Amino acid sequence: MAVVTRSTDRPAAPVLGDDPALAALLDAEDERRRSQLHLLAGENLSLPGVRAILGGALADKYAEGYPGHRHHTGCAQADAVERLAVDRARTLFGAEHANVQPNSGTAATLAAYAAVLRPGDAVLAMSLAHGGHLTHGSRANFSGRWFDFHGYGVRRDDGLIDLDQVLELARTVRPKAIVAGAISYPRAIDWAGFRTVADEVGAYLVADVSQTIGLVAAGVLESPVPYADVVCGVTHKLLRGPRGGLLLCRSALAERLDRAVFPFTQGGPAMDVVAAKALALGAAAAPEFTAYAQETVANARTLAGALDRIGLRPLTGGTDTHLVTTDARGLGLTGKEVERRCEAAGLLVGRCAVPFDDAPPAAASGVRLGTARATAQGMGPAQMEQSAALIERVLADGSPEQAGAVAREVRSLLQRFPV
Ligand SMILES: *Cc1c(COP(=O)(O)O)cnc(C)c1O
């Protein structure tokens, strides 16, 4: 019988013995995740305790509402667990209020907008072409459909956000909210500068730190909490927690924000996920996590330097975060082709648009990498150099033979740093 327990800390669910088709798929996924080097910006390895909690005692519990005010009975433990998660989030980020119920980063952002905006309101956010997230005004997303989003970008010469441009746009657009934060921006964000712009035009400031929240928790990056009206984040990226969202705000907005999550945009929270968030938020307060966050950024800087030497030019010249965004045009390859050649060799990277990209989005000129998961596996600077050298080989030679040879080296590297 297929064994599917390797990916969890719990015994095999007997039901999978009755479902060999699904068991085989999960086994194959377990094999895949062990044999590919993940250098994807938004991925990490959840802590072993997180995997132990998910699907456990609280998974089946309905607990609509908030601690002390539930719409269901039997919520004593659910209340205590959610209070613990909220307290840990408030302490970790120094925030007056936290909401740990959003089911995802997108759900957290939807609730943040619901708390401070009305449909049709003008909003200023990083344009998607320059690194903004879907929830920052994509026409395919509720944000772009229900609100009047306007995009700011980065400067052509240095790739950095230009706060003078943001202010100029804000004066024209008169947004009700300004969103700061991005999915594809490797540099620290000037929260105080954004606050000044927001105050100038009387706008709310919404900070989306979903990418970098673990670096904020560890004090490696400056926190938006003292500056933003609402902070949106996720627990499954740098925090190594369960898949889910997180919101922080001041007491004055707390009630509006909580109502924007439940009952406005969500029903019952996933209480096992809330418990796993509590675990990750507790772990992020430990000195080991600070060291992990520092190593993650150091690895990203090493990787950026090594990629520069092989012709994948780092945008903005480097990084302050776990992210390395690169421009592949110097190699005469599209981002998609780099992504394809790397995947064939067991190296996972992501294509992305570069600011002012002339390639169609499906091809894209950039490649985005992240070091959060490799660092969680224990890799250091030497492995970052080695990764860049492996990438260099498939970029120089796109043949299946080369992909196979590199894939063998990736597997032997991963044997030294097992998942
Ligand atoms: C990952 C991310 C999100 C969305 O998270 P999901 O959980 O995938 O919905 C939102 N904003 C930014 C900046 C992100 O990096």
PDB file of C-alpha atoms in Angstrom, residues 59-268:
ATOM      1  CA  ALA A  59     -10.326  21.209  12.467  1.00  0.00           C
ATOM      2  CA  ASP A  60     -14.001  20.288  12.652  1.00  0.00           C
ATOM      3  CA  LYS A  61     -15.085  23.006  15.082  1.00  0.00           C
ATOM      4  CA  TYR A  62     -17.443  25.740  13.964  1.00  0.00           C
ATOM      5  CA  ALA A  63     -16.650  29.004  15.739  1.00  0.00           C
ATOM      6  CA  GLU A  64     -18.261  31.887  13.840  1.00  0.00           C
ATOM      7  CA  GLY A  65     -17.708  35.145  15.656  1.00  0.00           C
ATOM      8  CA  TYR A  66     -14.929  36.077  18.056  1.00  0.00           C
ATOM      9  CA  PRO A  67     -13.770  34.781  21.468  1.00  0.00           C
ATOM     10  CA  GLY A  68     -16.528  35.337  24.014  1.00  0.00           C
ATOM     11  CA  HIS A  69     -19.041  36.130  21.231  1.00  0.00           C
ATOM     12  CA  ARG A  70     -19.500  32.962  19.197  1.00  0.00           C
ATOM     13  CA  HIS A  71     -22.535  31.860  17.255  1.00  0.00           C
ATOM     14  CA  HIS A  72     -21.857  28.267  18.330  1.00  0.00           C
ATOM     15  CA  THR A  73     -21.556  26.393  21.604  1.00  0.00           C
ATOM     16  CA  GLY A  74     -18.565  24.271  22.583  1.00  0.00           C
ATOM     17  CA  CYS A  75     -16.062  27.023  21.832  1.00  0.00           C
ATOM     18  CA  ALA A  76     -14.083  27.166  25.101  1.00  0.00           C
ATOM     19  CA  GLN A  77     -10.859  25.884  23.543  1.00  0.00           C
ATOM     20  CA  ALA A  78     -11.453  27.691  20.284  1.00  0.00           C
ATOM     21  CA  ASP A  79     -11.762  30.946  22.270  1.00  0.00           C
ATOM     22  CA  ALA A  80      -8.581  30.312  24.243  1.00  0.00           C
ATOM     23  CA  VAL A  81      -6.609  29.330  21.157  1.00  0.00           C
ATOM     24  CA  GLU A  82      -7.734  32.385  19.179  1.00  0.00           C
ATOM     25  CA  ARG A  83      -6.959  34.704  22.116  1.00  0.00           C
ATOM     26  CA  LEU A  84      -3.497  33.169  22.305  1.00  0.00           C
ATOM     27  CA  ALA A  85      -2.909  33.680  18.580  1.00  0.00           C
ATOM     28  CA  VAL A  86      -4.157  37.290  18.761  1.00  0.00           C
ATOM     29  CA  ASP A  87      -2.011  38.067  21.833  1.00  0.00           C
ATOM     30  CA  ARG A  88       1.061  36.591  20.188  1.00  0.00           C
ATOM     31  CA  ALA A  89       0.449  38.578  16.988  1.00  0.00           C
ATOM     32  CA  ARG A  90      -0.008  41.814  18.938  1.00  0.00           C
ATOM     33  CA  THR A  91       3.146  41.203  20.974  1.00  0.00           C
ATOM     34  CA  LEU A  92       5.255  40.106  18.016  1.00  0.00           C
ATOM     35  CA  PHE A  93       4.354  43.153  15.913  1.00  0.00           C
ATOM     36  CA  GLY A  94       3.688  45.667  18.685  1.00  0.00           C
ATOM     37  CA  ALA A  95       0.175  46.193  17.323  1.00  0.00           C
ATOM     38  CA  GLU A  96      -2.844  47.365  19.273  1.00  0.00           C
ATOM     39  CA  HIS A  97      -5.157  44.907  17.540  1.00  0.00           C
ATOM     40  CA  ALA A  98      -4.823  41.717  15.496  1.00  0.00           C
ATOM     41  CA  ASN A  99      -7.255  39.531  13.555  1.00  0.00           C
ATOM     42  CA  VAL A 100      -6.028  36.003  12.816  1.00  0.00           C
ATOM     43  CA  GLN A 101      -9.096  34.697  10.989  1.00  0.00           C
ATOM     44  CA  PRO A 102      -8.511  35.578   7.298  1.00  0.00           C
ATOM     45  CA  ASN A 103      -8.268  32.408   5.242  1.00  0.00           C
ATOM     46  CA  SER A 104      -5.590  33.833   2.949  1.00  0.00           C
ATOM     47  CA  GLY A 105      -3.652  36.955   2.161  1.00  0.00           C
ATOM     48  CA  THR A 106      -6.223  37.861  -0.455  1.00  0.00           C
ATOM     49  CA  ALA A 107      -9.027  37.436   2.094  1.00  0.00           C
ATOM     50  CA  ALA A 108      -7.124  39.638   4.556  1.00  0.00           C
ATOM     51  CA  THR A 109      -6.722  42.380   1.957  1.00  0.00           C
ATOM     52  CA  LEU A 110     -10.381  42.161   0.928  1.00  0.00           C
ATOM     53  CA  ALA A 111     -11.339  42.665   4.570  1.00  0.00           C
ATOM     54  CA  ALA A 112      -8.883  45.552   4.960  1.00  0.00           C
ATOM     55  CA  TYR A 113     -10.477  47.302   1.977  1.00  0.00           C
ATOM     56  CA  ALA A 114     -13.944  46.520   3.293  1.00  0.00           C
ATOM     57  CA  ALA A 115     -13.021  48.171   6.589  1.00  0.00           C
ATOM     58  CA  VAL A 116     -11.932  51.496   5.100  1.00  0.00           C
ATOM     59  CA  LEU A 117     -13.433  51.760   1.595  1.00  0.00           C
ATOM     60  CA  ARG A 118     -16.751  51.872  -0.217  1.00  0.00           C
ATOM     61  CA  PRO A 119     -17.206  50.382  -3.701  1.00  0.00           C
ATOM     62  CA  GLY A 120     -16.002  52.859  -6.311  1.00  0.00           C
ATOM     63  CA  ASP A 121     -13.534  54.641  -4.014  1.00  0.00           C
ATOM     64  CA  ALA A 122     -10.228  55.711  -5.511  1.00  0.00           C
ATOM     65  CA  VAL A 123      -7.170  53.799  -4.316  1.00  0.00           C
ATOM     66  CA  LEU A 124      -3.505  54.251  -5.125  1.00  0.00           C
ATOM     67  CA  ALA A 125      -1.295  51.139  -5.171  1.00  0.00           C
ATOM     68  CA  MET A 126       1.828  49.755  -6.806  1.00  0.00           C
ATOM     69  CA  SER A 127       0.956  48.925 -10.405  1.00  0.00           C
ATOM     70  CA  LEU A 128       0.957  45.221 -11.180  1.00  0.00           C
ATOM     71  CA  ALA A 129       3.445  45.755 -13.993  1.00  0.00           C
ATOM     72  CA  HIS A 130       5.935  47.118 -11.450  1.00  0.00           C
ATOM     73  CA  GLY A 131       5.442  44.505  -8.732  1.00  0.00           C
ATOM     74  CA  GLY A 132       1.969  44.976  -7.237  1.00  0.00           C
ATOM     75  CA  HIS A 133      -0.186  41.996  -6.228  1.00  0.00           C
ATOM     76  CA  LEU A 134      -3.499  40.956  -7.842  1.00  0.00           C
ATOM     77  CA  THR A 135      -5.284  42.547  -4.893  1.00  0.00           C
ATOM     78  CA  HIS A 136      -3.652  45.883  -5.733  1.00  0.00           C
ATOM     79  CA  GLY A 137      -6.085  46.650  -8.530  1.00  0.00           C
ATOM     80  CA  SER A 138      -5.986  43.849 -11.104  1.00  0.00           C
ATOM     81  CA  ARG A 139      -9.060  43.917 -13.320  1.00  0.00           C
ATOM     82  CA  ALA A 140      -9.281  40.144 -12.839  1.00  0.00           C
ATOM     83  CA  ASN A 141      -9.571  40.612  -9.070  1.00  0.00           C
ATOM     84  CA  PHE A 142     -12.295  42.131  -6.873  1.00  0.00           C
ATOM     85  CA  SER A 143      -9.929  45.007  -6.128  1.00  0.00           C
ATOM     86  CA  GLY A 144      -9.780  46.281  -9.697  1.00  0.00           C
ATOM     87  CA  ARG A 145     -13.456  45.575 -10.307  1.00  0.00           C
ATOM     88  CA  TRP A 146     -14.975  47.158  -7.218  1.00  0.00           C
ATOM     89  CA  PHE A 147     -12.586  50.042  -6.619  1.00  0.00           C
ATOM     90  CA  ASP A 148     -11.029  52.722  -8.771  1.00  0.00           C
ATOM     91  CA  PHE A 149      -7.360  51.741  -8.583  1.00  0.00           C
ATOM     92  CA  HIS A 150      -4.537  53.921  -9.852  1.00  0.00           C
ATOM     93  CA  GLY A 151      -0.981  52.604 -10.056  1.00  0.00           C
ATOM     94  CA  TYR A 152       2.325  54.120  -9.039  1.00  0.00           C
ATOM     95  CA  GLY A 153       5.578  52.569 -10.173  1.00  0.00           C
ATOM     96  CA  VAL A 154       9.316  52.539  -9.803  1.00  0.00           C
ATOM     97  CA  ARG A 155      11.880  54.848 -11.388  1.00  0.00           C
ATOM     98  CA  ARG A 156      13.312  53.714 -14.695  1.00  0.00           C
ATOM     99  CA  ASP A 157      16.921  54.395 -13.735  1.00  0.00           C
ATOM    100  CA  ASP A 158      17.263  52.700 -10.324  1.00  0.00           C
ATOM    101  CA  GLY A 159      14.101  50.579 -10.056  1.00  0.00           C
ATOM    102  CA  LEU A 160      13.123  52.157  -6.731  1.00  0.00           C
ATOM    103  CA  ILE A 161       9.734  53.513  -5.679  1.00  0.00           C
ATOM    104  CA  ASP A 162       9.620  57.245  -6.282  1.00  0.00           C
ATOM    105  CA  LEU A 163       7.705  58.865  -3.421  1.00  0.00           C
ATOM    106  CA  ASP A 164       7.589  62.173  -5.275  1.00  0.00           C
ATOM    107  CA  GLN A 165       5.674  60.416  -8.045  1.00  0.00           C
ATOM    108  CA  VAL A 166       3.400  58.779  -5.464  1.00  0.00           C
ATOM    109  CA  LEU A 167       2.663  62.188  -3.933  1.00  0.00           C
ATOM    110  CA  GLU A 168       2.040  63.790  -7.307  1.00  0.00           C
ATOM    111  CA  LEU A 169      -0.384  61.005  -8.267  1.00  0.00           C
ATOM    112  CA  ALA A 170      -2.058  61.159  -4.862  1.00  0.00           C
ATOM    113  CA  ARG A 171      -2.707  64.878  -5.334  1.00  0.00           C
ATOM    114  CA  THR A 172      -4.382  64.169  -8.662  1.00  0.00           C
ATOM    115  CA  VAL A 173      -6.278  60.992  -7.725  1.00  0.00           C
ATOM    116  CA  ARG A 174      -7.259  62.032  -4.156  1.00  0.00           C
ATOM    117  CA  PRO A 175      -7.386  58.365  -3.069  1.00  0.00           C
ATOM    118  CA  LYS A 176      -9.353  57.196  -0.074  1.00  0.00           C
ATOM    119  CA  ALA A 177      -6.534  54.722   0.609  1.00  0.00           C
ATOM    120  CA  ILE A 178      -2.928  54.205  -0.448  1.00  0.00           C
ATOM    121  CA  VAL A 179      -1.584  50.658  -0.540  1.00  0.00           C
ATOM    122  CA  ALA A 180       2.134  50.176   0.107  1.00  0.00           C
ATOM    123  CA  GLY A 181       3.786  46.801  -0.287  1.00  0.00           C
ATOM    124  CA  ALA A 182       4.273  44.505  -3.268  1.00  0.00           C
ATOM    125  CA  ILE A 183       4.797  40.979  -4.400  1.00  0.00           C
ATOM    126  CA  SER A 184       7.877  41.711  -6.431  1.00  0.00           C
ATOM    127  CA  TYR A 185       9.907  44.522  -4.855  1.00  0.00           C
ATOM    128  CA  PRO A 186      13.187  43.474  -3.242  1.00  0.00           C
ATOM    129  CA  ARG A 187      13.856  46.664  -1.307  1.00  0.00           C
ATOM    130  CA  ALA A 188      12.795  48.084   2.049  1.00  0.00           C
ATOM    131  CA  ILE A 189       9.744  50.329   1.897  1.00  0.00           C
ATOM    132  CA  ASP A 190       9.780  53.840   3.359  1.00  0.00           C
ATOM    133  CA  TRP A 191       6.705  53.581   5.583  1.00  0.00           C
ATOM    134  CA  ALA A 192       7.176  57.022   7.109  1.00  0.00           C
ATOM    135  CA  GLY A 193       7.359  58.485   3.604  1.00  0.00           C
ATOM    136  CA  PHE A 194       4.137  56.757   2.587  1.00  0.00           C
ATOM    137  CA  ARG A 195       2.482  57.992   5.805  1.00  0.00           C
ATOM    138  CA  THR A 196       3.453  61.541   4.932  1.00  0.00           C
ATOM    139  CA  VAL A 197       1.922  61.183   1.454  1.00  0.00           C
ATOM    140  CA  ALA A 198      -1.247  59.624   2.887  1.00  0.00           C
ATOM    141  CA  ASP A 199      -1.596  62.435   5.435  1.00  0.00           C
ATOM    142  CA  GLU A 200      -1.036  65.038   2.737  1.00  0.00           C
ATOM    143  CA  VAL A 201      -4.163  63.851   0.888  1.00  0.00           C
ATOM    144  CA  GLY A 202      -6.158  62.534   3.858  1.00  0.00           C
ATOM    145  CA  ALA A 203      -5.946  58.862   2.795  1.00  0.00           C
ATOM    146  CA  TYR A 204      -5.789  55.678   4.792  1.00  0.00           C
ATOM    147  CA  LEU A 205      -2.487  53.827   4.538  1.00  0.00           C
ATOM    148  CA  VAL A 206      -2.817  50.074   3.991  1.00  0.00           C
ATOM    149  CA  ALA A 207       0.458  48.135   4.224  1.00  0.00           C
ATOM    150  CA  ASP A 208       0.603  44.755   2.503  1.00  0.00           C
ATOM    151  CA  VAL A 209       3.625  42.969   3.956  1.00  0.00           C
ATOM    152  CA  SER A 210       2.558  39.472   2.912  1.00  0.00           C
ATOM    153  CA  GLN A 211       5.954  38.862   1.287  1.00  0.00           C
ATOM    154  CA  THR A 212       8.167  40.231   4.030  1.00  0.00           C
ATOM    155  CA  ILE A 213       6.176  39.782   7.245  1.00  0.00           C
ATOM    156  CA  GLY A 214       8.752  37.434   8.798  1.00  0.00           C
ATOM    157  CA  LEU A 215      11.506  39.970   8.218  1.00  0.00           C
ATOM    158  CA  VAL A 216       9.328  42.601   9.917  1.00  0.00           C
ATOM    159  CA  ALA A 217       8.672  40.221  12.833  1.00  0.00           C
ATOM    160  CA  ALA A 218      12.407  39.636  13.250  1.00  0.00           C
ATOM    161  CA  GLY A 219      13.256  43.346  13.070  1.00  0.00           C
ATOM    162  CA  VAL A 220      15.314  42.803   9.911  1.00  0.00           C
ATOM    163  CA  LEU A 221      13.016  45.220   8.053  1.00  0.00           C
ATOM    164  CA  GLU A 222      11.327  48.276   9.512  1.00  0.00           C
ATOM    165  CA  SER A 223       7.779  47.648  10.689  1.00  0.00           C
ATOM    166  CA  PRO A 224       4.822  49.421   9.053  1.00  0.00           C
ATOM    167  CA  VAL A 225       2.776  49.025  12.245  1.00  0.00           C
ATOM    168  CA  PRO A 226       3.514  52.520  13.661  1.00  0.00           C
ATOM    169  CA  TYR A 227       2.615  54.133  10.312  1.00  0.00           C
ATOM    170  CA  ALA A 228      -0.169  52.168   8.614  1.00  0.00           C
ATOM    171  CA  ASP A 229      -3.864  52.191   9.469  1.00  0.00           C
ATOM    172  CA  VAL A 230      -4.145  48.525   8.516  1.00  0.00           C
ATOM    173  CA  VAL A 231      -1.389  45.974   7.949  1.00  0.00           C
ATOM    174  CA  CYS A 232      -2.140  42.861   5.848  1.00  0.00           C
ATOM    175  CA  GLY A 233       0.016  39.758   5.953  1.00  0.00           C
ATOM    176  CA  VAL A 234       0.127  36.003   5.573  1.00  0.00           C
ATOM    177  CA  THR A 235       1.448  33.289   7.848  1.00  0.00           C
ATOM    178  CA  HIS A 236       2.568  30.775   5.190  1.00  0.00           C
ATOM    179  CA  LYS A 237       5.444  32.680   3.628  1.00  0.00           C
ATOM    180  CA  LEU A 238       8.339  33.888   5.797  1.00  0.00           C
ATOM    181  CA  LEU A 239       6.614  33.036   9.088  1.00  0.00           C
ATOM    182  CA  ARG A 240       6.676  29.291   8.273  1.00  0.00           C
ATOM    183  CA  GLY A 241       3.116  28.946   9.542  1.00  0.00           C
ATOM    184  CA  PRO A 242      -0.071  27.552   8.013  1.00  0.00           C
ATOM    185  CA  ARG A 243      -1.598  28.920   4.799  1.00  0.00           C
ATOM    186  CA  GLY A 244      -3.613  31.937   5.913  1.00  0.00           C
ATOM    187  CA  GLY A 245      -3.882  35.678   6.452  1.00  0.00           C
ATOM    188  CA  LEU A 246      -3.360  38.102   9.296  1.00  0.00           C
ATOM    189  CA  LEU A 247      -4.457  41.694   9.937  1.00  0.00           C
ATOM    190  CA  LEU A 248      -3.095  44.320  12.327  1.00  0.00           C
ATOM    191  CA  CYS A 249      -4.495  47.748  13.160  1.00  0.00           C
ATOM    192  CA  ARG A 250      -4.951  50.360  15.842  1.00  0.00           C
ATOM    193  CA  SER A 251      -7.713  49.993  18.461  1.00  0.00           C
ATOM    194  CA  ALA A 252      -9.757  52.731  16.812  1.00  0.00           C
ATOM    195  CA  LEU A 253     -10.235  50.589  13.692  1.00  0.00           C
ATOM    196  CA  ALA A 254     -10.450  47.237  15.487  1.00  0.00           C
ATOM    197  CA  GLU A 255     -14.200  46.827  15.489  1.00  0.00           C
ATOM    198  CA  ARG A 256     -14.583  47.840  11.835  1.00  0.00           C
ATOM    199  CA  LEU A 257     -11.802  45.489  10.813  1.00  0.00           C
ATOM    200  CA  ASP A 258     -13.191  42.542  12.771  1.00  0.00           C
ATOM    201  CA  ARG A 259     -16.636  43.067  11.237  1.00  0.00           C
ATOM    202  CA  ALA A 260     -15.053  43.307   7.802  1.00  0.00           C
ATOM    203  CA  VAL A 261     -13.627  39.798   8.318  1.00  0.00           C
ATOM    204  CA  PHE A 262     -16.661  38.238  10.003  1.00  0.00           C
ATOM    205  CA  PRO A 263     -19.484  38.474   9.062  1.00  0.00           C
ATOM    206  CA  PHE A 264     -18.742  40.672   6.015  1.00  0.00           C
ATOM    207  CA  THR A 265     -16.273  38.576   3.999  1.00  0.00           C
ATOM    208  CA  GLN A 266     -15.980  35.256   5.833  1.00  0.00           C
ATOM    209  CA  GLY A 267     -17.994  32.720   7.795  1.00  0.00           C
ATOM    210  CA  GLY A 268     -16.523  30.306  10.303  1.00  0.00           C
TER     211      GLY A 268
END
